[in-house]
Short mmCIF file of C-alpha atoms and ligand atoms in Angstrom, two decimals:
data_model
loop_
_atom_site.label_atom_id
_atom_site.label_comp_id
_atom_site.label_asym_id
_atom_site.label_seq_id
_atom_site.Cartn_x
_atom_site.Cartn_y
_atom_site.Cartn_z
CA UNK G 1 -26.28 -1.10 -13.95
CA UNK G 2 -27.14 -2.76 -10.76
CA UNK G 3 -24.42 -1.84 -8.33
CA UNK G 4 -24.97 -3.93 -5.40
CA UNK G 5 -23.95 -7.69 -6.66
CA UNK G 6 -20.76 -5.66 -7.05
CA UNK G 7 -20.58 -4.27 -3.80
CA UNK G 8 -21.16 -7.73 -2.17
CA UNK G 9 -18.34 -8.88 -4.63
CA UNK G 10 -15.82 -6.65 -3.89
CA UNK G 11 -16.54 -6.94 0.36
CA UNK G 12 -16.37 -10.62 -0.14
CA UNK G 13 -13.27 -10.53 -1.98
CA UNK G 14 -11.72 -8.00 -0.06
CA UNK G 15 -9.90 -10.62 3.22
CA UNK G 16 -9.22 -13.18 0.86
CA UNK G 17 -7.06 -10.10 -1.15
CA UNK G 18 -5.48 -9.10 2.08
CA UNK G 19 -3.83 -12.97 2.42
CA UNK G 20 -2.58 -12.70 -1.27
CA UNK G 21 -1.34 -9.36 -0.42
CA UNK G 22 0.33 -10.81 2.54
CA UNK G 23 2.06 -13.86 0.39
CA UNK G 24 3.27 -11.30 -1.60
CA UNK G 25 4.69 -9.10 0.78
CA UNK G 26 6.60 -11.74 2.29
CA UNK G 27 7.53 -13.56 -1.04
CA UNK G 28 8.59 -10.41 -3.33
CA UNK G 29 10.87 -8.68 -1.46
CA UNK G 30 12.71 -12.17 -0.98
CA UNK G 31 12.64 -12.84 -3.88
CA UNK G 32 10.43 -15.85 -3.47
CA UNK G 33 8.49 -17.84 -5.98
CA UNK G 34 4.72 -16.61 -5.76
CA UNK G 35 3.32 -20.10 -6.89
CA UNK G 36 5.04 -22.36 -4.27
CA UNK G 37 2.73 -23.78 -1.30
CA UNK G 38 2.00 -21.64 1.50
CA UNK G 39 3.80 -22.80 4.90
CA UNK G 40 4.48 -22.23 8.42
CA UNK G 41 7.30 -19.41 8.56
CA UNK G 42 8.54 -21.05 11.68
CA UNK G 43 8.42 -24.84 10.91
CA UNK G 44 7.98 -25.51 7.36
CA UNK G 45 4.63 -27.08 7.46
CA UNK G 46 1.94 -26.84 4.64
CA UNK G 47 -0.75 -24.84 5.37
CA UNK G 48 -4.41 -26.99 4.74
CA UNK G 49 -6.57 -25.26 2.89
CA UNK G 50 -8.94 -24.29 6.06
CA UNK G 51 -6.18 -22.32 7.71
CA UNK G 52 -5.66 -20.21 4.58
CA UNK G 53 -9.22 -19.00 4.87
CA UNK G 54 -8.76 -14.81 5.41
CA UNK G 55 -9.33 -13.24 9.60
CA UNK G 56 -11.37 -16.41 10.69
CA UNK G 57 -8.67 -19.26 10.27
CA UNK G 58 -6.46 -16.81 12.58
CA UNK G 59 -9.50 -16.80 15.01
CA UNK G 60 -10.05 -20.69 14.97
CA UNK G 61 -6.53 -21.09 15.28
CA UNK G 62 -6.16 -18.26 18.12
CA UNK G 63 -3.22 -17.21 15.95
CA UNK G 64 -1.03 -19.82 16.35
CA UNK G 65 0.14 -22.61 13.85
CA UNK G 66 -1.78 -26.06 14.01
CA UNK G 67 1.62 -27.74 13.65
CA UNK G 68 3.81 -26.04 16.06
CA UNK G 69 2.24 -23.49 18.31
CA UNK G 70 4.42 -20.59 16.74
CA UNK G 71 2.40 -16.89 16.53
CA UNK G 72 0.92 -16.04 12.69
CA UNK G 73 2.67 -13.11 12.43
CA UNK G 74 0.92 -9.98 13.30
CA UNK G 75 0.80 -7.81 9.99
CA UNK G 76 -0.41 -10.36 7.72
CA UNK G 77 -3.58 -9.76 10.00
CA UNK G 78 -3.27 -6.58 9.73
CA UNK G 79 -3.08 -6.62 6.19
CA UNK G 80 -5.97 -8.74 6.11
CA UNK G 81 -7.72 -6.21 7.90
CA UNK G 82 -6.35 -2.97 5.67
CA UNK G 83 -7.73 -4.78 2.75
CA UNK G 84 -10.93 -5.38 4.45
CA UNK G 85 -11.18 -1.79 5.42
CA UNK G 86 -10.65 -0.93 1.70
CA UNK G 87 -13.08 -3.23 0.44
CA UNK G 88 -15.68 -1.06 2.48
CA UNK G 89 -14.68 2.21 1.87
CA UNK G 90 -14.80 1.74 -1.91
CA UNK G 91 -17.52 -0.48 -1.76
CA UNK G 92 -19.76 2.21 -0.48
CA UNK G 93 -17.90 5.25 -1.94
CA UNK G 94 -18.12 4.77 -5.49
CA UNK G 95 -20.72 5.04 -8.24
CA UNK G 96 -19.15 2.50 -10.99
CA UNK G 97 -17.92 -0.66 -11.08
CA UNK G 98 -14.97 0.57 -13.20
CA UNK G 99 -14.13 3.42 -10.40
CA UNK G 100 -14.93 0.55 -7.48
CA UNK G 101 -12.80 -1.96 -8.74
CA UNK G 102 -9.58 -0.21 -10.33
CA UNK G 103 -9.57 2.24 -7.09
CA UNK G 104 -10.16 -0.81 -4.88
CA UNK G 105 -6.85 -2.20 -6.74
CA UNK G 106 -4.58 0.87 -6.72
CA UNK G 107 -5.28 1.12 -2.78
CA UNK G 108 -4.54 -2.73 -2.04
CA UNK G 109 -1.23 -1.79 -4.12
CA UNK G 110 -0.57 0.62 -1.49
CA UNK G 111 -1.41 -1.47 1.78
CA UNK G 112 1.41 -4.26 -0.14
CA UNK G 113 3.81 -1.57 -0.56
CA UNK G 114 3.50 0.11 3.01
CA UNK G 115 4.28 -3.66 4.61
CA UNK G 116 6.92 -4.55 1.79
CA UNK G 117 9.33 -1.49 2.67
CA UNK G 118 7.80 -1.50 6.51
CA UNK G 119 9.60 -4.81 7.14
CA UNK G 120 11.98 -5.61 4.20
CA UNK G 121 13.05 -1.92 2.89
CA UNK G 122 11.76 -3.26 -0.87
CA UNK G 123 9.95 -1.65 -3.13
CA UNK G 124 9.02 -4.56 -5.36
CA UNK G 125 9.08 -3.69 -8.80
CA UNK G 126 5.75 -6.41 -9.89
CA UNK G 127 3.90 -4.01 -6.72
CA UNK G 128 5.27 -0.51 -8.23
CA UNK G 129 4.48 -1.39 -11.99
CA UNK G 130 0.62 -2.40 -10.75
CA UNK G 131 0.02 1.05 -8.81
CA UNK G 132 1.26 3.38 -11.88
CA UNK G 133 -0.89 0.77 -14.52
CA UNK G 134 -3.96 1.26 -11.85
CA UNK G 135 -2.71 4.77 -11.18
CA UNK G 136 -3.13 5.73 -14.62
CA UNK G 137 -6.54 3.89 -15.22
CA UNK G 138 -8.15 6.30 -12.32
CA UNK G 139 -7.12 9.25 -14.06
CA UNK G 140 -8.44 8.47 -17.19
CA UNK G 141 -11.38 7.24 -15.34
CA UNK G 142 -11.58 10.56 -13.53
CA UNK G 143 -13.40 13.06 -16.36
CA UNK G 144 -11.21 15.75 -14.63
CA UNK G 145 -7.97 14.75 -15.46
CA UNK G 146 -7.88 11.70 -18.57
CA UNK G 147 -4.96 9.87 -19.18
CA UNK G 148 -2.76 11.86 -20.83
CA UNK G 149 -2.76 14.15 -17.33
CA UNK G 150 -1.81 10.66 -15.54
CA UNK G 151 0.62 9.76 -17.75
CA UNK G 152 2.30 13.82 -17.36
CA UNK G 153 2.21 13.59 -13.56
CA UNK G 154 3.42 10.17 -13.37
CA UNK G 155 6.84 11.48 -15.09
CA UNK G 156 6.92 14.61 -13.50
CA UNK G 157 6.69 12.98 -10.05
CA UNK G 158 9.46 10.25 -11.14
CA UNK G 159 11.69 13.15 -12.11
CA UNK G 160 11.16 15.22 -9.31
CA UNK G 161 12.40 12.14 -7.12
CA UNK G 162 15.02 11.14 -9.25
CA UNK G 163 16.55 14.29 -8.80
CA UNK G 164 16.09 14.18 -5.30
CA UNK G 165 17.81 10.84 -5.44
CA UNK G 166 20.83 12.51 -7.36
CA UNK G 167 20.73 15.51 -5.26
CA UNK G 168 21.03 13.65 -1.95
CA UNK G 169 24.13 11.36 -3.29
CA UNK G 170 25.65 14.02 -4.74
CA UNK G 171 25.27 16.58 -1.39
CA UNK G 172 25.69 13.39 1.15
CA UNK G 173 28.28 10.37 -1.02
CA UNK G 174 25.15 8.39 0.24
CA UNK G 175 21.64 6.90 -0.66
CA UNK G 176 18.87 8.47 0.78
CA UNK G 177 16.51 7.58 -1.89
CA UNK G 178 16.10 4.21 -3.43
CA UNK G 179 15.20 3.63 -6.84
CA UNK G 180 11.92 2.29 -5.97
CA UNK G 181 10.99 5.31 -4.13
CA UNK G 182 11.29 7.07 -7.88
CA UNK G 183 8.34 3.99 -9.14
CA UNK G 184 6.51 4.38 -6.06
CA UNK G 185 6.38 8.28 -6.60
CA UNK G 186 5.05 7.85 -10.52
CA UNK G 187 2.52 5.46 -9.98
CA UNK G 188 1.76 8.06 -6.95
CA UNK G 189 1.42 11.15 -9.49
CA UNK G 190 -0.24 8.63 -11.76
CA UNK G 191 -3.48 7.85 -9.10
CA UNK G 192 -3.62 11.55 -7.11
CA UNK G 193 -2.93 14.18 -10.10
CA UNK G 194 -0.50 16.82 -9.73
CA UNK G 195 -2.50 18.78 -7.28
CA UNK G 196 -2.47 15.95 -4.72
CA UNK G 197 0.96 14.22 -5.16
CA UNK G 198 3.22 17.15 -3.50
CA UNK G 199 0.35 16.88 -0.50
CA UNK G 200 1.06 13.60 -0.74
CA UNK G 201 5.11 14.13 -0.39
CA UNK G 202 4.58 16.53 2.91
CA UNK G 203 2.35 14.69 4.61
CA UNK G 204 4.49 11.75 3.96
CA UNK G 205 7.58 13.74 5.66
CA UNK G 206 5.01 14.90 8.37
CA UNK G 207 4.03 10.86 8.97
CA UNK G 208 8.11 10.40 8.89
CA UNK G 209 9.49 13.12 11.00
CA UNK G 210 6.73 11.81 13.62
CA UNK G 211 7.34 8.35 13.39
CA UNK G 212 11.41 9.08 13.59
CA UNK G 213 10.96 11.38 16.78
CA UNK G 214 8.57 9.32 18.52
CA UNK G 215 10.81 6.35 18.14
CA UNK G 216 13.72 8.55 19.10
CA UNK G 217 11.79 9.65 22.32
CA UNK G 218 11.38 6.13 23.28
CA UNK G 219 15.18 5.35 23.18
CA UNK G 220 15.62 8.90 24.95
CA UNK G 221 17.18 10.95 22.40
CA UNK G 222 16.91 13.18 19.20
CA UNK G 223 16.21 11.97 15.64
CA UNK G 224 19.52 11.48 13.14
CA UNK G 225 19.89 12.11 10.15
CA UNK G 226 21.73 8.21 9.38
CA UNK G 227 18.30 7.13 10.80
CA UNK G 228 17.12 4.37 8.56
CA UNK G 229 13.35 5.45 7.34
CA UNK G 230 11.33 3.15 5.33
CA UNK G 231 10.03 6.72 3.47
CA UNK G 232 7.65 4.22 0.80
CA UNK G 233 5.55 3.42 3.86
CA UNK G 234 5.08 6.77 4.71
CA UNK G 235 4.27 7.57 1.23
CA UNK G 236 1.65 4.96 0.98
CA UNK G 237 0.25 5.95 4.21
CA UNK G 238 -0.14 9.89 2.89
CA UNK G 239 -1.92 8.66 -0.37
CA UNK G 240 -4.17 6.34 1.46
CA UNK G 241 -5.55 8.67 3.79
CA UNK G 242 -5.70 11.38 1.09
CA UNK G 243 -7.45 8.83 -0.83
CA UNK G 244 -10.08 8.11 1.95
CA UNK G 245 -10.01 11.42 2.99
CA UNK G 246 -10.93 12.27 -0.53
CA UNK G 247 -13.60 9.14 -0.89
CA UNK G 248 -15.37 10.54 2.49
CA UNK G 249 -15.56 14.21 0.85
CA UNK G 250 -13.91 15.98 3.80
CA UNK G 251 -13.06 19.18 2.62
CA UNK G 252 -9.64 19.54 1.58
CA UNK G 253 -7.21 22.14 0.99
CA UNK G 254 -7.42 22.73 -3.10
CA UNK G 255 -10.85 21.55 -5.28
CA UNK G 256 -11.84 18.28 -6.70
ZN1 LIG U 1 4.50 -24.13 12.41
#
C-alpha cells in the first residue's frame, strides 16, 4: 500500500488536531459543552471561521483577538505546535497506516492530557478512556506484545497506582494521587508494555523532582512535600519522549 497520500494526510491534519486538542483542553476539564461555538476567552466574541485556521490565523492575527486586542493564549499554540511535531515524527517513523494513525492518536491523547492537568489539575475521563482504547490497539498492533499483553499491563499499572493512591492516604490522611492518575497510568501500561511503563513512572518523578526544585530555586528555597504537582503532566511528558525516543531507535536501556 502506497504510504505517502497517508503521510501528507496525517501532516496536514496534524495543526488542525492541535486546535481541537486545545478546545478540549479548555472545555473538559470545565466541564464545558464540546459542540458550542468557539469564542474569545477574554470578550465573548465568536471566532470567524478564518481565525480558527491552526498556527497561521495566530500569525495573521499577531496573536491577538480581532475583536478586542486580548493575547490568544500561549499553550493552545503550543499545543498546536506539539501536535504538529507529532504529525512528523509518526509521519516519517512508521511503516503502516494502522501503526501511523492509532500511534499518531495515542500521542495527541498525551499532548491533551499534559495541558489538561498542566493548567486545570484534570484528568478528563473522555481523554483517559481514548489513550487506554488507543493504548491497547498499539499493543495488539505491536507483533511483540498482542492485546491480551495490553490489556494485562493496563490493570497491572492501574493497580499498582491505586495502591499507591491508598498507600499515600492511608500513610499521609491526604490525596496525593488522584483518581485519574490511576486511568492515566492504565492507558499508560496499555501503549508502552510492562517493560516501559515503570521507565515511564521514574522518569516521570525525575521530570517532577526537577520541575519542583527548579521552581523552588526561583522562589529561593527547598521543595515541600504539600507542593502541589500536576504528576499526569509529567507522566505524559515521560511516555512521549520514551515514545519518540523509541520511534527515533536510540538505544535504550532494555530490547524492543
Ligand atoms: Zn476578544
Amino acid at each position: 500500500m502506497l504510504l505517502w497520500p497517508w503521510q501528507l494526510l496525517l501532516i496536514l491534519v496534524a495543526p488542525a488536531m492541535g486546535s481541537f486538542l486545545g478546545m478540549l483542553v479548555e472545555r473538559l476539564p470545565r466541564g464545558r459543552s464540546v459542540l458550542e461555538r468557539s469564542t474569545c476567552a477574554d470578550c465573548g466574541a465568536p471566532l470567524r471561521p478564518a481565525d480558527l485556521v491552526p498556527l497561521l490565523s495566530v500569525l495573521a492575527l499577531r496573536g491577538r483577538c480581532r475583536a478586542c486586542g486580548a493575547a490568544i493564549p500561549g499553550h493552545l499554540v503550543r499545543i498546536e505546535i506539539a501536535a504538529l511535531a507529532v504529525g512528523l515524527l509518526v509521519a516519517f517513523t512508521t511503516e503502516s497506516v494502522a501503526d501511523m494513525f492509532v500511534l499518531a492518536g495515542y500521542l495527541w491523547c498525551l499532548v491533551a492530557l499534559f495541558y489538561s492537568d498542566l493548567l486545570y489539575f484534570r484528568l478528563p475521563d473522555a481523554l483517559t478512556a481514548a489513550l487506554l482504547v488507543l493504548g491497547l490497539a498499539l499493543a495488539a498492533l505491536d507483533p511483540g506484545r498482542g492485546w491480551l499483553e495490553g490489556l494485562l499491563t493496563a490493570a497491572g499499572a492501574g493497580a499498582a497506582f491505586l495502591a499507591l493512591r491508598i498507600g499515600y492516604r492511608t500513610l499521609r490522611g491526604r490525596e496525593g494521587l488522584g483518581l485519574g492518575d490511576v486511568k492515566l497510568a492504565a492507558g499508560i501500561g496499555a501503549g508502552l508494555g510492562w517493560a516501559l511503563f515503570p521507565v515511564a513512572t521514574l522518569l516521570a518523578a525525575l521530570l517532577g523532582l526537577s520541575a519542583a526544585s527548579f521552581e523552588a530555586a526561583r522562589e529561593g528555597g527547598l521543595p515541600r512535600a504539600a507542593t502541589r504537582l500536576p504528576l499526569g503532566t509529567y507522566l505524559c511528558a515521560a511516555t512521549a519522549l520514551i515514545w519518540f525516543w523509541k520511534q527515533l531507535d536510540l538505544a535504550l536501556p532494555g530490547q524492543f
